mmCIF file of C-alpha atoms in Angstrom:
data_model
loop_
_atom_site.group_PDB
_atom_site.id
_atom_site.type_symbol
_atom_site.label_atom_id
_atom_site.label_comp_id
_atom_site.label_asym_id
_atom_site.label_seq_id
_atom_site.Cartn_x
_atom_site.Cartn_y
_atom_site.Cartn_z
ATOM 1 C CA MET F 1 -10.422 25.336 -18.094
ATOM 2 C CA LYS F 2 -6.747 24.752 -18.786
ATOM 3 C CA SER F 3 -5.817 28.182 -17.375
ATOM 4 C CA VAL F 4 -7.856 27.500 -14.226
ATOM 5 C CA CYS F 5 -5.969 24.237 -13.645
ATOM 6 C CA VAL F 6 -2.604 25.921 -14.253
ATOM 7 C CA SER F 7 -3.536 28.768 -11.889
ATOM 8 C CA LEU F 8 -4.635 26.319 -9.196
ATOM 9 C CA PHE F 9 -1.404 24.352 -9.626
ATOM 10 C CA LEU F 10 0.674 27.536 -9.246
ATOM 11 C CA VAL F 11 -1.228 28.611 -6.132
ATOM 12 C CA LEU F 12 -0.786 25.190 -4.520
ATOM 13 C CA THR F 13 2.884 25.056 -5.513
ATOM 14 C CA VAL F 14 3.634 28.531 -4.132
ATOM 15 C CA ASP F 15 1.732 27.721 -0.929
ATOM 16 C CA SER F 16 3.684 24.489 -0.382
ATOM 17 C CA VAL F 17 7.003 26.275 -0.993
ATOM 18 C CA HIS F 18 6.169 28.776 1.770
ATOM 19 C CA SER F 19 5.479 25.954 4.237
ATOM 20 C CA ILE F 20 8.933 24.378 3.853
ATOM 21 C CA CYS F 21 11.562 25.287 6.414
ATOM 22 C CA PRO F 22 15.153 26.042 5.393
ATOM 23 C CA PHE F 23 17.706 23.259 5.742
ATOM 24 C CA GLY F 24 18.495 22.608 9.416
ATOM 25 C CA TRP F 25 15.274 24.241 10.645
ATOM 26 C CA ILE F 26 12.378 22.246 12.112
ATOM 27 C CA ARG F 27 8.743 23.039 11.431
ATOM 28 C CA PHE F 28 6.188 23.143 14.227
ATOM 29 C CA SER F 29 2.726 24.617 13.745
ATOM 30 C CA SER F 30 3.150 27.758 11.636
ATOM 31 C CA SER F 31 6.816 28.451 12.483
ATOM 32 C CA CYS F 32 10.263 27.109 11.691
ATOM 33 C CA TYR F 33 12.779 26.669 14.518
ATOM 34 C CA LEU F 34 16.547 26.472 14.576
ATOM 35 C CA PHE F 35 18.241 25.019 17.646
ATOM 36 C CA HIS F 36 21.616 26.743 17.338
ATOM 37 C CA ARG F 37 24.386 24.974 19.242
ATOM 38 C CA SER F 38 27.010 27.740 19.349
ATOM 39 C CA LEU F 39 27.421 29.492 22.680
ATOM 40 C CA SER F 40 26.792 33.238 22.714
ATOM 41 C CA THR F 41 25.298 36.034 24.804
ATOM 42 C CA TRP F 42 21.609 36.912 24.570
ATOM 43 C CA ILE F 43 22.239 39.947 22.330
ATOM 44 C CA ASP F 44 24.575 38.001 20.027
ATOM 45 C CA SER F 45 22.023 35.184 19.853
ATOM 46 C CA SER F 46 19.259 37.653 19.029
ATOM 47 C CA THR F 47 21.446 39.207 16.321
ATOM 48 C CA TYR F 48 22.196 35.748 14.911
ATOM 49 C CA CYS F 49 18.485 34.919 14.677
ATOM 50 C CA ARG F 50 17.683 38.269 13.038
ATOM 51 C CA SER F 51 20.447 37.672 10.477
ATOM 52 C CA HIS F 52 18.445 34.606 9.453
ATOM 53 C CA GLY F 53 15.135 36.484 9.185
ATOM 54 C CA ALA F 54 13.955 35.178 12.558
ATOM 55 C CA HIS F 55 13.926 36.117 16.252
ATOM 56 C CA LEU F 56 14.674 34.265 19.461
ATOM 57 C CA ALA F 57 11.802 31.884 20.151
ATOM 58 C CA THR F 58 8.656 33.092 21.889
ATOM 59 C CA VAL F 59 6.390 30.559 23.583
ATOM 60 C CA GLN F 60 2.730 31.227 22.869
ATOM 61 C CA SER F 61 1.120 27.904 23.796
ATOM 62 C CA GLY F 62 1.511 24.762 25.849
ATOM 63 C CA SER F 63 2.015 22.708 22.704
ATOM 64 C CA GLU F 64 4.826 25.028 21.579
ATOM 65 C CA LYS F 65 6.469 24.715 25.019
ATOM 66 C CA ASP F 66 6.167 20.912 24.801
ATOM 67 C CA PHE F 67 7.693 20.919 21.298
ATOM 68 C CA ILE F 68 10.684 22.994 22.426
ATOM 69 C CA ASN F 69 11.165 20.883 25.564
ATOM 70 C CA GLY F 70 11.034 17.694 23.519
ATOM 71 C CA MET F 71 13.682 19.006 21.149
ATOM 72 C CA ILE F 72 16.135 20.199 23.796
ATOM 73 C CA GLN F 73 15.932 16.902 25.692
ATOM 74 C CA ASN F 74 17.992 15.464 22.827
ATOM 75 C CA MET F 75 20.431 18.391 22.950
ATOM 76 C CA PRO F 76 21.116 19.137 26.645
ATOM 77 C CA GLY F 77 22.039 22.644 27.683
ATOM 78 C CA GLN F 78 20.712 26.115 28.295
ATOM 79 C CA TYR F 79 18.968 28.028 25.482
ATOM 80 C CA TRP F 80 18.104 31.691 25.136
ATOM 81 C CA LEU F 81 14.470 32.587 24.492
ATOM 82 C CA ASP F 82 13.150 36.014 23.426
ATOM 83 C CA GLY F 83 12.038 37.050 26.929
ATOM 84 C CA VAL F 84 13.575 40.122 28.581
ATOM 85 C CA TYR F 85 12.930 41.972 31.823
ATOM 86 C CA ASP F 86 11.888 45.615 31.522
ATOM 87 C CA ALA F 87 13.123 47.027 34.840
ATOM 88 C CA ALA F 88 11.433 50.400 34.282
ATOM 89 C CA GLU F 89 8.033 48.710 33.916
ATOM 90 C CA GLY F 90 8.785 45.797 36.240
ATOM 91 C CA ILE F 91 7.564 43.264 33.670
ATOM 92 C CA TRP F 92 8.831 40.442 31.488
ATOM 93 C CA GLU F 93 8.090 40.763 27.785
ATOM 94 C CA TRP F 94 8.946 39.202 24.446
ATOM 95 C CA ALA F 95 11.640 41.457 22.959
ATOM 96 C CA SER F 96 10.475 40.913 19.378
ATOM 97 C CA THR F 97 6.857 41.956 20.028
ATOM 98 C CA GLY F 98 6.748 43.825 23.348
ATOM 99 C CA GLN F 99 4.020 41.394 24.493
ATOM 100 C CA LYS F 100 3.893 41.064 28.299
ATOM 101 C CA ILE F 101 4.801 37.665 29.775
ATOM 102 C CA SER F 102 3.023 36.675 32.961
ATOM 103 C CA THR F 103 5.258 35.639 35.849
ATOM 104 C CA ASN F 104 2.234 33.869 37.331
ATOM 105 C CA LEU F 105 2.523 31.068 34.807
ATOM 106 C CA THR F 106 3.876 28.585 37.320
ATOM 107 C CA LYS F 107 3.855 25.799 34.747
ATOM 108 C CA LEU F 108 6.367 27.715 32.608
ATOM 109 C CA TRP F 109 8.808 29.220 35.134
ATOM 110 C CA TYR F 110 11.054 27.037 37.282
ATOM 111 C CA PRO F 111 9.888 27.162 40.941
ATOM 112 C CA GLY F 112 11.067 30.399 42.558
ATOM 113 C CA GLU F 113 11.802 32.045 39.194
ATOM 114 C CA PRO F 114 12.091 34.701 38.020
ATOM 115 C CA ASN F 115 13.954 35.782 41.117
ATOM 116 C CA GLN F 116 16.350 38.498 39.909
ATOM 117 C CA GLU F 117 19.009 36.783 42.045
ATOM 118 C CA THR F 118 21.413 39.344 40.666
ATOM 119 C CA SER F 119 20.200 42.687 39.411
ATOM 120 C CA LEU F 120 21.480 41.652 35.974
ATOM 121 C CA GLU F 121 19.221 38.629 35.397
ATOM 122 C CA ASP F 122 17.217 40.338 32.662
ATOM 123 C CA CYS F 123 17.114 37.622 29.976
ATOM 124 C CA MET F 124 15.117 34.407 29.723
ATOM 125 C CA GLU F 125 16.515 30.947 29.200
ATOM 126 C CA THR F 126 15.059 27.477 29.068
ATOM 127 C CA SER F 127 17.179 24.541 30.058
ATOM 128 C CA THR F 128 17.293 20.794 30.332
ATOM 129 C CA TYR F 129 18.714 21.430 33.818
ATOM 130 C CA TYR F 130 15.401 23.074 34.737
ATOM 131 C CA ASN F 131 13.291 20.391 33.017
ATOM 132 C CA GLY F 132 12.552 22.786 30.159
ATOM 133 C CA LEU F 133 11.131 25.456 32.466
ATOM 134 C CA TRP F 134 12.136 29.118 32.280
ATOM 135 C CA ASN F 135 14.804 30.854 34.331
ATOM 136 C CA ASP F 136 16.020 34.452 34.465
ATOM 137 C CA GLU F 137 19.713 34.719 33.646
ATOM 138 C CA GLU F 138 22.358 37.380 33.144
ATOM 139 C CA CYS F 139 22.286 38.423 29.489
ATOM 140 C CA ASN F 140 26.069 38.268 29.124
ATOM 141 C CA GLU F 141 26.183 34.534 29.903
ATOM 142 C CA ASP F 142 26.917 32.209 26.975
ATOM 143 C CA ASN F 143 24.055 29.887 26.044
ATOM 144 C CA PHE F 144 22.795 28.099 22.973
ATOM 145 C CA CYS F 145 19.734 29.660 21.363
ATOM 146 C CA ILE F 146 16.453 28.824 19.678
ATOM 147 C CA CYS F 147 15.519 30.925 16.654
ATOM 148 C CA GLU F 148 11.935 31.105 15.409
ATOM 149 C CA ASN F 149 10.709 32.225 12.005
ATOM 150 C CA PRO F 150 6.910 32.558 12.198
ATOM 151 C CA HIS F 151 6.548 33.648 8.560
ATOM 152 C CA VAL F 152 6.126 30.298 6.838
#
């Protein structure tokens, strides 16, 4: 009986350790998020997130979108997300997974976006200036970024 209790304690302890986010990261649902306030290009932001075992944030649900929007309201600016435009396929996708992103999601994209205003607007940002909605932007612009680690 004693070994069963010790085993159960170890399982619960290990499980709770995995659900804790690193210092400075914020937990939402099954992921940890870092709202990084240093300006950098999309590729440099993506590299930064990967160096921390994460990727630029992907938005998979309305509640996740609301969480991110709520957080950036307290930290105004423009933030890179993981979305990229695949010109060869003519689609938006999450760079970390290759999952297609619908441009028909009018509740996620700012009105009139994505518009490819310049032929270089191949990266996705969210912004307090766009009320937390998505915009296509040139990847070499400097923005803040949101990193997501879904492995908690």
